[in-house]
Short mmCIF file of C-alpha atoms in Angstrom, two decimals:
data_model
loop_
_atom_site.label_atom_id
_atom_site.label_comp_id
_atom_site.label_asym_id
_atom_site.label_seq_id
_atom_site.Cartn_x
_atom_site.Cartn_y
_atom_site.Cartn_z
CA UNK O 852 -13.52 4.66 -7.48
CA UNK O 853 -12.62 3.63 -11.00
CA UNK O 854 -12.16 0.02 -11.43
CA UNK O 855 -8.66 -0.99 -13.02
CA UNK O 856 -7.83 -4.04 -14.99
CA UNK O 857 -4.35 -5.44 -15.66
CA UNK O 858 -2.97 -8.38 -17.32
CA UNK O 859 -2.33 -11.15 -14.66
CA UNK O 860 1.22 -11.81 -15.77
CA UNK O 861 4.07 -10.56 -17.82
CA UNK O 862 7.49 -11.59 -18.66
CA UNK O 863 10.65 -9.23 -19.54
CA UNK O 864 14.33 -9.71 -20.58
CA UNK O 865 16.78 -8.27 -18.06
CA UNK O 866 18.16 -5.02 -19.54
CA UNK O 867 14.81 -4.42 -21.74
CA UNK O 868 12.08 -1.93 -21.04
CA UNK O 869 9.02 -3.46 -19.24
CA UNK O 870 6.01 -2.01 -20.15
CA UNK O 871 3.12 -2.83 -17.77
CA UNK O 872 -0.51 -1.68 -19.07
CA UNK O 873 -3.42 -0.52 -16.91
CA UNK O 874 -7.21 -0.25 -18.17
CA UNK O 875 -9.21 2.41 -16.29
CA UNK O 876 -12.13 3.08 -18.89
CA UNK O 877 -14.58 4.47 -16.21
CA UNK O 878 -11.94 7.00 -14.73
CA UNK O 879 -13.44 10.37 -13.78
CA UNK O 880 -11.91 13.63 -14.31
CA UNK O 881 -10.32 14.21 -10.71
CA UNK O 882 -9.23 10.81 -10.17
CA UNK O 883 -5.34 10.08 -10.38
CA UNK O 884 -3.59 7.06 -11.19
CA UNK O 885 -1.14 5.55 -8.99
CA UNK O 886 1.30 2.69 -9.16
CA UNK O 887 2.82 0.22 -6.55
CA UNK O 888 4.76 -2.86 -6.55
CA UNK O 889 5.30 -5.51 -4.14
CA UNK O 890 8.21 -7.88 -4.00
CA UNK O 891 7.29 -11.03 -2.60
CA UNK O 892 5.85 -10.73 1.00
CA UNK O 893 7.71 -7.45 1.36
CA UNK O 894 5.77 -4.24 2.04
CA UNK O 895 4.22 -2.52 -1.04
CA UNK O 896 6.31 0.20 -2.49
CA UNK O 897 4.89 3.49 -4.05
CA UNK O 898 6.39 4.09 -7.58
CA UNK O 899 4.74 7.00 -9.33
CA UNK O 900 1.48 8.46 -9.79
CA UNK O 901 -0.09 10.95 -12.45
CA UNK O 902 -3.42 12.85 -13.64
CA UNK O 903 -3.04 13.51 -17.22
CA UNK O 904 0.47 14.41 -18.21
CA UNK O 905 3.16 11.82 -18.52
CA UNK O 906 5.34 11.60 -15.44
CA UNK O 907 8.70 10.24 -14.61
CA UNK O 908 10.97 9.96 -11.51
CA UNK O 909 14.01 7.67 -10.82
CA UNK O 910 12.10 4.68 -10.60
CA UNK O 911 9.70 4.59 -13.82
CA UNK O 912 7.82 6.59 -16.47
CA UNK O 913 3.91 6.86 -16.22
CA UNK O 914 2.18 7.10 -19.55
CA UNK O 915 -1.45 8.18 -19.60
CA UNK O 916 -3.47 8.16 -22.85
CA UNK O 917 -5.17 11.34 -23.75
CA UNK O 918 -8.59 9.85 -22.95
CA UNK O 919 -7.30 8.91 -19.81
CA UNK O 920 -8.94 5.38 -20.16
CA UNK O 921 -5.49 3.58 -19.90
CA UNK O 922 -1.88 4.21 -18.73
CA UNK O 923 1.39 2.20 -18.88
CA UNK O 924 4.05 2.15 -16.29
CA UNK O 925 7.41 1.74 -17.90
CA UNK O 926 10.49 0.54 -16.23
CA UNK O 927 13.27 1.54 -18.75
CA UNK O 928 15.90 -1.13 -17.91
CA UNK O 929 14.21 -4.02 -16.04
CA UNK O 930 16.52 -5.79 -13.57
CA UNK O 931 15.98 -9.04 -11.63
CA UNK O 932 15.20 -7.15 -8.61
CA UNK O 933 12.03 -5.75 -10.56
CA UNK O 934 10.34 -9.01 -10.37
CA UNK O 935 7.25 -8.21 -8.37
CA UNK O 936 3.71 -7.80 -8.60
CA UNK O 937 2.44 -4.29 -9.90
CA UNK O 938 -0.61 -2.67 -9.05
CA UNK O 939 -2.28 0.21 -10.50
CA UNK O 940 -4.82 2.34 -8.34
CA UNK O 941 -7.21 5.11 -9.18
CA UNK O 942 -7.94 7.48 -6.25
CA UNK O 943 -9.53 10.77 -5.70
CA UNK O 944 -7.11 12.82 -3.74
CA UNK O 945 -9.34 14.56 -1.44
CA UNK O 946 -11.62 11.74 -1.05
CA UNK O 947 -13.21 12.11 2.53
CA UNK O 948 -14.91 9.68 4.86
CA UNK O 949 -13.61 6.25 5.46
CA UNK O 950 -12.04 6.22 2.06
CA UNK O 951 -9.49 8.64 2.70
CA UNK O 952 -6.05 7.37 2.36
CA UNK O 953 -7.26 3.73 1.75
CA UNK O 954 -5.35 1.88 -0.62
CA UNK O 955 -7.31 -1.22 -2.38
CA UNK O 956 -5.04 -3.42 -4.32
CA UNK O 957 -6.71 -5.71 -7.08
CA UNK O 958 -4.83 -8.73 -8.46
CA UNK O 959 -2.07 -6.84 -10.10
CA UNK O 960 0.52 -8.00 -12.73
CA UNK O 961 3.08 -10.32 -11.82
CA UNK O 962 6.39 -9.17 -13.59
CA UNK O 963 9.05 -11.64 -14.10
CA UNK O 964 12.37 -10.51 -15.20
CA UNK O 965 14.35 -13.15 -16.55
CA UNK O 966 18.19 -13.18 -17.38
CA UNK L 1054 17.02 6.88 6.26
CA UNK L 1055 13.11 7.26 5.87
CA UNK L 1056 11.39 4.29 6.96
CA UNK L 1057 8.71 2.51 8.81
CA UNK L 1058 9.50 -0.22 11.39
CA UNK L 1059 7.44 -2.67 12.59
CA UNK L 1060 7.93 -5.13 15.37
CA UNK L 1061 7.94 -8.20 15.67
CA UNK L 1062 8.55 -9.40 12.22
CA UNK L 1063 7.36 -12.83 12.88
CA UNK L 1064 5.09 -13.99 15.70
CA UNK L 1065 3.41 -17.41 16.75
CA UNK L 1066 1.05 -17.17 19.44
CA UNK L 1067 -2.04 -18.98 21.06
CA UNK L 1068 -5.58 -18.12 20.91
CA UNK L 1069 -6.52 -15.37 23.50
CA UNK L 1070 -3.14 -14.27 24.29
CA UNK L 1071 -3.18 -10.35 24.09
CA UNK L 1072 -0.23 -9.09 21.70
CA UNK L 1073 0.83 -5.75 20.27
CA UNK L 1074 2.49 -5.02 17.23
CA UNK L 1075 4.37 -2.02 16.93
CA UNK L 1076 4.75 0.47 14.08
CA UNK L 1077 7.01 3.50 14.11
CA UNK L 1078 7.82 6.07 11.22
CA UNK L 1079 10.65 8.75 11.32
CA UNK L 1080 9.04 10.95 8.42
CA UNK L 1081 6.81 13.00 10.56
CA UNK L 1082 3.82 11.75 8.70
CA UNK L 1083 0.38 12.64 9.79
CA UNK L 1084 -1.33 9.59 8.35
CA UNK L 1085 -0.65 6.01 9.40
CA UNK L 1086 -2.74 3.02 8.57
CA UNK L 1087 -2.78 -0.83 9.39
CA UNK L 1088 -3.69 -3.37 6.38
CA UNK L 1089 -3.78 -7.13 6.53
CA UNK L 1090 -2.90 -9.24 3.66
CA UNK L 1091 -4.46 -12.81 2.95
CA UNK L 1092 -4.01 -14.80 -0.14
CA UNK L 1093 -7.01 -14.30 -2.73
CA UNK L 1094 -8.27 -11.22 -0.59
CA UNK L 1095 -5.49 -8.74 -1.47
CA UNK L 1096 -4.82 -5.65 1.18
CA UNK L 1097 -7.82 -4.78 3.56
CA UNK L 1098 -7.37 -1.67 5.69
CA UNK L 1099 -7.92 -2.49 9.33
CA UNK L 1100 -7.44 0.93 11.01
CA UNK L 1101 -6.16 4.51 10.16
CA UNK L 1102 -5.12 7.95 11.88
CA UNK L 1103 -5.15 11.27 10.35
CA UNK L 1104 -3.27 12.58 13.09
CA UNK L 1105 -2.41 12.21 16.80
CA UNK L 1106 -5.58 11.05 18.80
CA UNK L 1107 -7.57 10.75 15.61
CA UNK L 1108 -8.13 7.16 14.50
CA UNK L 1109 -11.09 5.36 12.71
CA UNK L 1110 -12.08 1.98 11.43
CA UNK L 1111 -11.07 0.71 8.03
CA UNK L 1112 -12.88 -2.37 6.42
CA UNK L 1113 -11.93 -5.00 8.86
CA UNK L 1114 -11.65 -3.51 12.21
CA UNK L 1115 -13.27 -6.38 14.23
CA UNK L 1116 -10.74 -7.81 16.76
CA UNK L 1117 -8.28 -5.20 16.70
CA UNK L 1118 -7.61 -2.06 18.58
CA UNK L 1119 -5.17 0.93 17.89
CA UNK L 1120 -4.08 4.11 19.57
CA UNK L 1121 -2.02 7.11 18.18
CA UNK L 1122 -0.54 8.84 21.38
CA UNK L 1123 2.27 9.98 19.44
CA UNK L 1124 2.66 10.96 15.76
CA UNK L 1125 5.64 8.42 15.07
CA UNK L 1126 3.91 5.48 16.64
CA UNK L 1127 0.67 3.54 15.56
CA UNK L 1128 0.54 0.18 17.63
CA UNK L 1129 -1.87 -2.45 16.57
CA UNK L 1130 -3.39 -4.39 19.55
CA UNK L 1131 -4.94 -7.71 19.54
CA UNK L 1132 -6.80 -8.23 22.77
CA UNK L 1133 -7.80 -11.56 22.22
CA UNK L 1134 -6.33 -13.21 19.11
CA UNK L 1135 -8.01 -16.01 17.34
CA UNK L 1136 -6.98 -18.32 14.29
CA UNK L 1137 -8.50 -16.09 11.73
CA UNK L 1138 -6.45 -13.13 12.39
CA UNK L 1139 -3.45 -15.34 11.05
CA UNK L 1140 -2.04 -13.00 8.53
CA UNK L 1141 0.44 -10.62 7.09
CA UNK L 1142 0.26 -7.26 8.62
CA UNK L 1143 1.44 -4.01 7.11
CA UNK L 1144 1.74 -0.72 8.72
CA UNK L 1145 2.03 2.27 6.21
CA UNK L 1146 2.34 6.07 6.74
CA UNK L 1147 2.29 9.33 4.62
CA UNK L 1148 1.72 12.86 4.50
CA UNK L 1149 -1.75 14.28 4.73
CA UNK L 1150 -2.07 17.85 3.42
CA UNK L 1151 -4.80 19.91 1.67
CA UNK L 1152 -5.54 18.61 -1.48
CA UNK L 1153 -4.89 14.99 -0.44
CA UNK L 1154 -2.46 13.72 -2.98
CA UNK L 1155 0.41 12.95 -0.78
CA UNK L 1156 -1.90 10.75 1.49
CA UNK L 1157 -1.63 8.08 -1.24
CA UNK L 1158 2.12 8.10 -1.39
CA UNK L 1159 2.29 5.60 1.30
CA UNK L 1160 5.59 4.23 2.82
CA UNK L 1161 4.90 0.65 4.17
CA UNK L 1162 6.91 -1.19 6.76
CA UNK L 1163 8.36 -4.66 6.18
CA UNK L 1164 5.49 -6.76 7.52
CA UNK L 1165 4.44 -8.70 10.57
CA UNK L 1166 3.81 -12.47 9.82
CA UNK L 1167 1.21 -13.31 12.55
CA UNK L 1168 0.37 -16.95 13.35
CA UNK L 1169 -2.49 -17.79 15.90
CA UNK L 1170 -2.82 -21.26 16.96
#
């Protein structure tokens, strides 16, 4: 799986957009980008995923660059409840063997939303 | 409400006393998995199950057992707990379909904080 790099921490003002970058320069053609977040000691929460087109759901938007070497998760109107660690993961959907379904979180980005 | 439940949420026990952490999901998911999370080590997979009666080891299976007799339940068993199994444990579930995209959209339980003294 492609390695991902994220900034260790970011700040955002409440009500503003939070833009969280992720670098995955070694991503291969069939790897998807998934984003999760984990609020302190709670179970991780799936946010969104994409392959090459921009994606949007009720939680966030995902912008993937044309060369797919990086992506940005956008929380359009951050709230205090969005304070969490955000993880960017790259996975091959039909990976077989012991990797099937396995999520491996790196260090992620600690997003702090302040009033 | 779609959810994954774990019990107990907190447990303090002594070395060698067998324990079971239960996990149940109400989404008819095929795939279920157990992870442990430790400071500085991130999330590590213990065991996973692709469907009823199909289980396999993850990255750190030593000292743990699992079973999948019913689709909704995936208990984690520690036959003889030791202090190095003190950790935060998460159960997760997801759909598992041809193409495999959905398997990575996992629902996690609230976690079980286990302390072994």
